[in-house]
Coordinates of C-alpha atoms in Angstrom, one line a residue:
M1 CA -6.4 9.0 -52.6
S2 CA -9.1 11.4 -53.9
S3 CA -7.1 14.7 -52.9
Y4 CA -4.3 13.2 -55.0
F5 CA -6.2 13.3 -58.4
N6 CA -7.7 16.6 -57.7
A7 CA -4.1 17.9 -57.0
V8 CA -3.4 16.4 -60.3
I9 CA -6.1 17.9 -62.1
F10 CA -5.8 21.6 -60.4
C11 CA -1.6 21.3 -61.6
T12 CA -3.0 20.3 -65.2
K13 CA -5.6 22.9 -65.4
R14 CA -3.1 25.9 -64.9
K15 CA -0.7 24.9 -67.7
K16 CA -2.0 27.1 -70.7
E17 CA 0.1 25.2 -72.8
K18 CA 0.1 21.7 -74.3
I19 CA 1.9 19.4 -71.6
S20 CA 4.3 16.7 -72.6
S21 CA 3.4 12.9 -71.0
L22 CA 6.9 13.6 -68.7
Y23 CA 6.3 16.4 -67.3
I24 CA 2.6 15.1 -66.2
L25 CA 4.4 12.0 -64.6
K26 CA 6.6 13.5 -62.6
T27 CA 4.2 16.1 -61.2
S28 CA 1.8 13.5 -60.7
L29 CA 4.9 11.7 -58.5
C30 CA 6.3 14.6 -57.0
V31 CA 2.2 15.5 -56.0
Y32 CA 2.0 12.1 -54.4
L33 CA 4.9 12.2 -52.3
L34 CA 4.0 15.3 -50.9
Y35 CA -0.1 13.9 -50.5
K36 CA 2.3 10.8 -48.7
I37 CA 4.7 12.8 -46.4
F38 CA 1.6 15.0 -44.9
S39 CA -0.8 12.0 -44.2
I40 CA 2.2 10.4 -42.1
R41 CA 3.0 13.0 -40.8
R42 CA -0.4 13.7 -39.8
K43 CA -1.2 10.2 -38.7
Y44 CA 1.6 9.8 -36.2
M45 CA 2.2 13.5 -35.0
M46 CA -2.0 14.4 -34.4
P47 CA -2.3 12.0 -31.0
F48 CA 1.2 13.8 -29.2
K49 CA -0.6 16.7 -30.1
K50 CA -2.2 18.8 -27.1
H51 CA -4.4 21.8 -27.2
H52 CA -3.0 24.8 -25.4
C53 CA -5.4 26.9 -23.7
Q54 CA -5.2 30.7 -24.3
L55 CA -6.8 31.0 -20.7
G56 CA -3.5 30.2 -19.2
L57 CA -4.8 26.9 -17.8
G58 CA -3.6 23.4 -18.2
S59 CA -5.7 20.8 -20.0
D60 CA -5.1 18.4 -17.1
S61 CA -4.8 19.9 -13.6
M62 CA -7.1 23.1 -14.1
L63 CA -4.3 25.3 -12.5
L64 CA -3.0 28.6 -13.2
K65 CA 0.7 29.2 -15.0
K66 CA 2.3 31.2 -13.5
P67 CA 5.9 32.9 -14.7
G68 CA 9.1 32.0 -12.2
L69 CA 10.8 28.6 -10.8
W70 CA 9.1 28.9 -7.2
A71 CA 5.3 28.9 -9.1
N72 CA 6.2 26.4 -11.2
L73 CA 7.4 24.3 -8.2
Y74 CA 4.5 25.3 -5.9
R75 CA 1.9 24.2 -9.6
S76 CA 3.8 20.9 -9.7
M77 CA 3.2 20.2 -5.8
R78 CA 0.0 21.3 -6.5
K79 CA -0.7 18.9 -9.0
M80 CA 0.8 15.8 -7.4
C81 CA -1.8 16.9 -4.7
Q82 CA -5.0 16.3 -6.8
V83 CA -6.6 13.2 -7.7
A84 CA -4.6 10.8 -10.0
Q85 CA -5.6 8.4 -12.9
Y86 CA -2.6 6.4 -11.8
H87 CA -4.0 5.5 -8.3
P88 CA -5.1 2.2 -8.1
D89 CA -8.1 3.2 -6.4
T90 CA -9.1 6.0 -9.0
Y91 CA -11.8 3.9 -11.0
D92 CA -13.4 2.2 -8.5
H93 CA -15.0 5.6 -7.6
F94 CA -15.1 7.5 -10.9
R95 CA -16.0 5.7 -14.3
S96 CA -14.0 7.5 -16.8
Y97 CA -11.1 10.0 -17.0
P98 CA -13.6 13.1 -17.4
A99 CA -15.0 12.2 -14.2
V100 CA -11.4 12.5 -12.8
V101 CA -11.2 15.8 -14.6
A102 CA -14.0 17.0 -13.0
E103 CA -13.3 15.5 -9.6
R104 CA -9.9 18.0 -10.2
Q105 CA -12.2 21.0 -11.1
R106 CA -14.4 20.2 -7.7
Q107 CA -11.3 19.8 -5.4
L108 CA -10.2 23.2 -6.7
Y109 CA -13.0 25.2 -6.7
E110 CA -15.0 23.9 -3.9
G111 CA -12.4 22.4 -1.7
D112 CA -10.3 24.2 0.4
K113 CA -7.2 25.3 -0.3
N114 CA -3.8 23.5 0.2
L115 CA -5.5 19.8 0.7
I116 CA -4.2 16.4 -0.2
H117 CA -6.7 14.4 -2.4
P118 CA -7.1 10.8 -1.1
L119 CA -6.7 9.8 -4.3
S120 CA -3.7 11.5 -5.2
L121 CA 0.2 10.1 -5.7
V122 CA 1.2 11.9 -3.0
S123 CA -1.2 10.3 -1.1
L124 CA -0.5 7.5 -2.3
C125 CA 3.5 7.2 -1.5
W126 CA 3.0 8.7 2.2
H127 CA 0.3 6.0 2.8
T128 CA 2.6 3.1 1.2
I129 CA 5.6 4.7 3.5
M130 CA 3.6 5.1 6.6
A131 CA 2.6 1.0 6.2
F132 CA 6.1 0.4 6.4
V133 CA 6.8 2.6 9.1
N134 CA 4.1 1.8 11.2
L135 CA 4.8 -2.3 11.1
M136 CA 8.3 -1.4 12.3
H137 CA 7.3 0.7 14.8
M138 CA 4.9 -1.8 15.8
F139 CA 8.3 -4.5 15.4
I140 CA 10.6 -2.3 17.6
S141 CA 8.2 -1.1 20.1
T142 CA 7.2 -4.8 21.4
L143 CA 11.2 -5.8 20.8
R144 CA 12.5 -2.9 23.1
L145 CA 9.8 -3.5 25.9
F146 CA 10.4 -7.7 26.0
F147 CA 14.0 -8.2 25.0
V148 CA 16.1 -5.0 26.2
L149 CA 16.8 -5.7 29.9
T150 CA 19.4 -4.5 32.1
P151 CA 20.4 -5.0 35.5
P152 CA 17.9 -2.7 37.5
R153 CA 19.0 1.1 38.3
T154 CA 21.3 0.8 35.8
Q155 CA 19.4 1.5 32.5
T156 CA 20.6 3.6 29.7
V157 CA 19.4 4.9 26.1
H158 CA 20.1 2.0 23.8
A159 CA 20.6 1.7 20.1
I160 CA 17.4 0.3 19.6
D161 CA 15.8 3.4 21.8
K162 CA 17.9 5.6 18.6
V163 CA 16.0 3.6 16.3
L164 CA 12.4 4.2 17.2
L165 CA 12.8 7.7 18.2
A166 CA 13.2 7.8 14.2
F167 CA 10.1 6.3 13.9
H168 CA 8.4 8.4 16.4
A169 CA 9.2 12.1 14.5
L170 CA 7.7 10.2 11.4
C171 CA 4.6 9.0 12.9
F172 CA 4.3 12.5 14.5
L173 CA 4.9 14.1 11.1
D174 CA 2.4 11.4 10.0
I175 CA -0.7 13.0 12.1
L176 CA 0.1 16.7 10.3
F177 CA -0.5 14.9 6.9
N178 CA -3.7 13.7 8.0
F179 CA -4.9 16.6 9.3
N180 CA -4.4 17.8 5.6
I181 CA -5.7 14.7 3.8
G182 CA -9.3 14.3 2.9
Y183 CA -11.1 11.0 3.1
T184 CA -13.9 8.7 1.9
E185 CA -17.4 8.8 3.3
K186 CA -18.0 4.7 3.0
E187 CA -21.4 5.1 3.3
Y188 CA -22.2 7.6 0.1
S189 CA -19.0 7.1 -1.8
H190 CA -18.2 10.4 -1.5
I191 CA -14.4 12.4 -1.4
V192 CA -14.7 14.9 1.5
M193 CA -12.2 17.9 0.9
K194 CA -13.2 20.1 3.5
R195 CA -11.1 20.9 6.5
R196 CA -13.1 21.5 9.0
K197 CA -14.8 18.0 8.7
I198 CA -11.1 16.3 8.2
V199 CA -10.1 17.9 11.2
C200 CA -13.3 16.2 13.1
H201 CA -13.1 13.3 11.1
Y202 CA -9.4 12.6 12.3
L203 CA -10.2 13.3 16.1
R204 CA -12.7 11.3 16.4
R205 CA -10.8 8.4 15.3
W206 CA -6.9 8.1 15.1
F207 CA -5.9 11.3 16.4
L208 CA -5.5 10.3 20.6
L209 CA -3.9 6.9 19.6
D210 CA -1.5 8.2 17.3
L211 CA -0.7 10.9 19.7
A212 CA -0.1 8.6 22.4
S213 CA 1.8 6.4 20.6
C214 CA 4.7 9.0 19.1
L215 CA 5.2 10.7 22.3
P216 CA 9.4 9.6 23.1
V217 CA 8.4 9.6 26.8
A218 CA 10.7 6.0 27.7
F219 CA 13.6 7.8 25.7
V220 CA 13.4 10.9 28.2
L221 CA 13.4 9.1 31.0
L222 CA 16.2 6.9 29.7
Y223 CA 17.9 10.3 29.2
L224 CA 17.7 11.6 32.4
D225 CA 18.6 8.5 34.0
L226 CA 15.3 8.0 35.3
K227 CA 15.9 4.9 38.3
D228 CA 11.7 4.1 38.6
T229 CA 11.0 0.9 36.5
Q230 CA 7.6 1.1 37.3
C231 CA 7.6 4.3 35.4
L232 CA 9.6 2.8 32.4
L233 CA 7.2 0.6 31.9
F234 CA 4.3 2.6 31.4
A235 CA 6.6 5.0 29.4
H236 CA 7.5 1.9 27.2
I237 CA 3.6 0.6 26.9
L238 CA 2.7 4.0 25.3
P239 CA 4.2 2.8 21.8
L240 CA 2.4 -0.5 21.8
L241 CA -1.1 1.9 21.5
R242 CA -0.1 1.9 17.8
T243 CA -1.0 -1.8 17.3
P244 CA -4.8 -0.8 16.1
R245 CA -2.8 0.6 13.3
L246 CA -2.5 -2.5 12.1
Y247 CA -5.8 -2.4 10.3
T248 CA -5.0 0.6 8.1
A249 CA -1.2 -0.5 7.3
L250 CA -3.3 -4.1 5.8
I251 CA -5.6 -1.6 3.7
D252 CA -2.3 0.5 2.3
V253 CA -0.6 -2.8 1.6
K254 CA -3.3 -3.9 -0.7
V255 CA -3.6 -0.7 -2.5
F256 CA 0.2 -0.8 -3.0
T257 CA -0.2 -4.6 -4.4
K258 CA -3.0 -3.0 -7.0
I259 CA 0.0 -0.9 -8.6
F260 CA 1.2 -4.6 -9.8
T261 CA -1.9 -6.5 -10.0
R262 CA -5.5 -6.8 -9.4
S263 CA -6.3 -10.6 -8.4
Y264 CA -7.8 -10.5 -5.1
I265 CA -6.0 -13.7 -4.6
W266 CA -2.8 -11.9 -4.3
Y267 CA -4.3 -8.9 -1.6
G268 CA -5.2 -12.2 0.6
M269 CA -2.0 -13.4 0.3
M270 CA 0.0 -10.1 1.4
R271 CA -2.5 -9.2 4.0
H272 CA -1.8 -13.2 5.5
A273 CA 1.9 -13.0 5.1
V274 CA 2.1 -9.3 6.6
L275 CA -0.5 -11.1 9.7
F276 CA 1.9 -14.2 9.9
V277 CA 5.4 -12.5 10.6
M278 CA 3.5 -9.9 13.1
T279 CA 1.4 -12.1 15.0
A280 CA 4.1 -14.6 15.3
H281 CA 6.5 -11.5 16.5
W282 CA 3.9 -10.5 19.3
C283 CA 3.9 -14.2 20.1
T284 CA 7.6 -14.7 20.4
C285 CA 7.5 -11.3 23.1
F286 CA 4.5 -12.6 25.0
V287 CA 6.6 -16.1 25.6
Y288 CA 8.4 -13.7 28.0
L289 CA 5.6 -11.5 29.5
P290 CA 5.8 -12.7 33.2
P291 CA 9.1 -12.4 33.9
V292 CA 8.9 -9.1 32.0
L293 CA 6.5 -7.6 34.4
C294 CA 8.1 -9.3 36.9
Y295 CA 11.5 -7.1 36.2
Y296 CA 9.9 -3.5 35.4
W297 CA 7.3 -4.0 38.8
Y298 CA 9.8 -5.3 41.4
G299 CA 13.3 -5.3 39.9
K300 CA 13.8 -8.6 39.3
I301 CA 13.6 -11.4 37.4
P302 CA 12.2 -14.5 38.6
W303 CA 14.6 -17.3 38.3
K304 CA 12.4 -19.8 38.1
Y305 CA 10.7 -18.9 35.1
N306 CA 12.1 -20.1 31.5
R307 CA 13.4 -23.4 32.1
F308 CA 13.0 -24.0 27.6
L309 CA 16.3 -21.8 27.6
K310 CA 18.4 -24.8 29.0
D311 CA 19.9 -22.3 31.3
P312 CA 21.2 -23.4 35.0
D313 CA 20.5 -20.5 36.5
R314 CA 17.6 -19.6 34.2
D315 CA 18.6 -15.3 34.4
L316 CA 17.4 -13.5 30.9
W317 CA 20.9 -11.5 32.2
N318 CA 22.9 -14.6 30.8
I319 CA 21.6 -15.0 27.2
D320 CA 21.6 -12.4 25.1
L321 CA 19.0 -10.6 23.2
Q322 CA 19.5 -12.6 19.4
N323 CA 19.5 -16.1 21.3
R324 CA 16.3 -15.1 23.5
Y325 CA 14.6 -14.3 20.3
R326 CA 15.8 -16.8 18.5
K327 CA 14.2 -19.8 21.0
G328 CA 11.3 -17.5 21.7
M329 CA 10.6 -17.8 18.0
F330 CA 11.3 -21.9 18.2
I331 CA 8.6 -22.3 20.3
V332 CA 6.1 -20.1 18.4
L333 CA 6.8 -21.5 15.2
S334 CA 6.4 -24.9 16.8
S335 CA 2.7 -23.9 18.0
F336 CA 2.1 -22.5 14.6
F337 CA 2.9 -26.0 13.3
G338 CA 1.2 -28.5 15.0
T339 CA 3.4 -28.8 18.3
G340 CA 1.6 -29.6 21.5
F341 CA 2.9 -29.4 24.8
S342 CA 5.5 -32.0 24.6
M343 CA 7.8 -29.8 23.3
F344 CA 7.9 -27.1 25.9
R345 CA 9.7 -27.9 29.0
A346 CA 7.3 -25.7 31.8
S347 CA 7.4 -26.5 35.4
E348 CA 5.8 -23.1 36.5
P349 CA 2.0 -22.1 36.3
E350 CA 2.8 -19.0 34.5
E351 CA 4.3 -21.0 32.0
I352 CA 1.7 -23.4 31.2
V353 CA -0.7 -20.9 30.8
I354 CA 1.2 -18.6 28.5
H355 CA 2.2 -21.7 26.2
A356 CA -1.6 -23.0 26.5
L357 CA -2.7 -19.3 24.8
I358 CA 0.3 -19.2 22.1
I359 CA -0.7 -22.9 21.4
L360 CA -5.1 -22.0 21.5
Y361 CA -4.3 -18.7 19.3
S362 CA -1.9 -20.6 16.3
A363 CA -4.5 -23.6 16.0
M364 CA -6.8 -20.6 15.2
F365 CA -5.0 -18.7 12.5
M366 CA -3.7 -22.1 11.3
V367 CA -7.4 -23.2 10.6
Y368 CA -8.1 -20.2 8.8
T369 CA -4.9 -20.0 6.8
L370 CA -6.0 -23.4 5.8
V371 CA -9.5 -21.7 5.2
L372 CA -8.1 -19.3 2.8
L373 CA -6.0 -21.7 0.9
L374 CA -9.0 -23.4 0.2
K375 CA -10.7 -20.4 -1.1
V376 CA -7.6 -19.5 -3.4
Y377 CA -7.7 -23.2 -4.7
M378 CA -11.8 -23.4 -5.2
T379 CA -11.2 -19.9 -7.1
T380 CA -8.5 -20.9 -9.0
Y381 CA -10.6 -24.4 -9.7
S382 CA -13.7 -22.9 -10.7
S383 CA -11.8 -20.1 -13.3
T384 CA -9.9 -22.4 -15.1
V385 CA -13.5 -24.6 -15.6
R386 CA -15.3 -21.3 -16.9
Y387 CA -12.6 -20.7 -19.3
H388 CA -12.7 -24.4 -20.8
E389 CA -16.5 -24.2 -20.3
L390 CA -16.2 -21.1 -23.0
M391 CA -13.7 -22.4 -25.1
N392 CA -15.9 -25.3 -25.9
Q393 CA -18.8 -23.0 -26.8
V394 CA -16.5 -20.9 -28.8
E395 CA -15.7 -24.5 -31.1
V396 CA -19.5 -25.4 -30.8
W397 CA -20.4 -22.2 -32.7
N398 CA -17.1 -22.6 -35.1
L399 CA -18.5 -25.9 -36.1
N400 CA -21.8 -24.9 -36.5
H401 CA -21.0 -21.8 -38.5
L402 CA -18.7 -24.0 -41.0
L403 CA -21.8 -26.3 -41.2
I404 CA -24.5 -23.5 -42.1
I405 CA -21.5 -22.0 -44.2
T406 CA -21.2 -25.2 -46.1
Y407 CA -25.0 -25.8 -46.5
I408 CA -25.2 -22.8 -48.2
K409 CA -22.5 -23.3 -50.7
K410 CA -24.2 -26.8 -51.6
R411 CA -27.6 -25.1 -51.9
R412 CA -26.1 -22.7 -54.8

């Protein structure tokens, strides 16, 4: 308001002649309206203003601007490959946004060219996609080995083989990405953006397993109409080498969950749900392990096995894939939820051993589930108790504060 009165005084001093009161009122009203308009504009428009650097550098990405469509697309891709403040793990490593900007500058001037930061949006999207791809690869590869059975010497390319081939291609593309994505040294909380160190780090850890599991050897052998079932067995075992990738898939699922919530309870529940689905599927495949091994090694299926299928001949070729999977899953879920040997119709030693191992694993898994649920309950209960204690302290403080104010007023 001081600027408003100064403007009025300035206007009145400019007039040499005598000014009427009506003219002064009009002038004051106009100046006041102009003052309010500019103050509102400054209040609501200043936060959206952005400094335009005269050096041609963006204030956020530190990347040089060049004219042209392809230059803009290349610059946009490089911005997405830089550290992003919207990545769920960014502020676990950096304390503030200026630290994020400093990390972008370090990546630009100290790191090698055309590398992807592990805390960038490109890294987040790709790792989320690969978490789903890895889980589906583990699911389909075991399904192909244990449930797609045809008479010996007549094996052909199945529809599941074509789906698995597409996942092989995505896994091979993931190998190329991993040679260009930085990593975090957990001991020093340092992000490595040197290509030589990235390549050496990946070669030491996951490269051999990733390469062996994404080679479509089984598809090539089936396409060439190879009749040797033992070679097919080893070819179908190669995709199973991707099973250790479950560890990284669970980490990527946790990072994806952080986008929606910061509760550790939800992290544990999501990880446990993924573990339950995958292990239940693997146990279902494990039920058919002896006849499948006999099928690929000797070229035939033993007829005495699989009594629980309730088939007179107990021949897997007489039962379609859906029924075999459904009955195997029924046995596994029965084991997970506390059913003993009385539920199974077993007559062979292999059946008894397989069922005993499934019951043992399912019992251990359910104990872990019980401990997790108790931990969730105790965490929620402790949070509720702390909340009520805090509210009681606030009420006591308010009561004492009011008593003090009342006492002071009485003294006055």
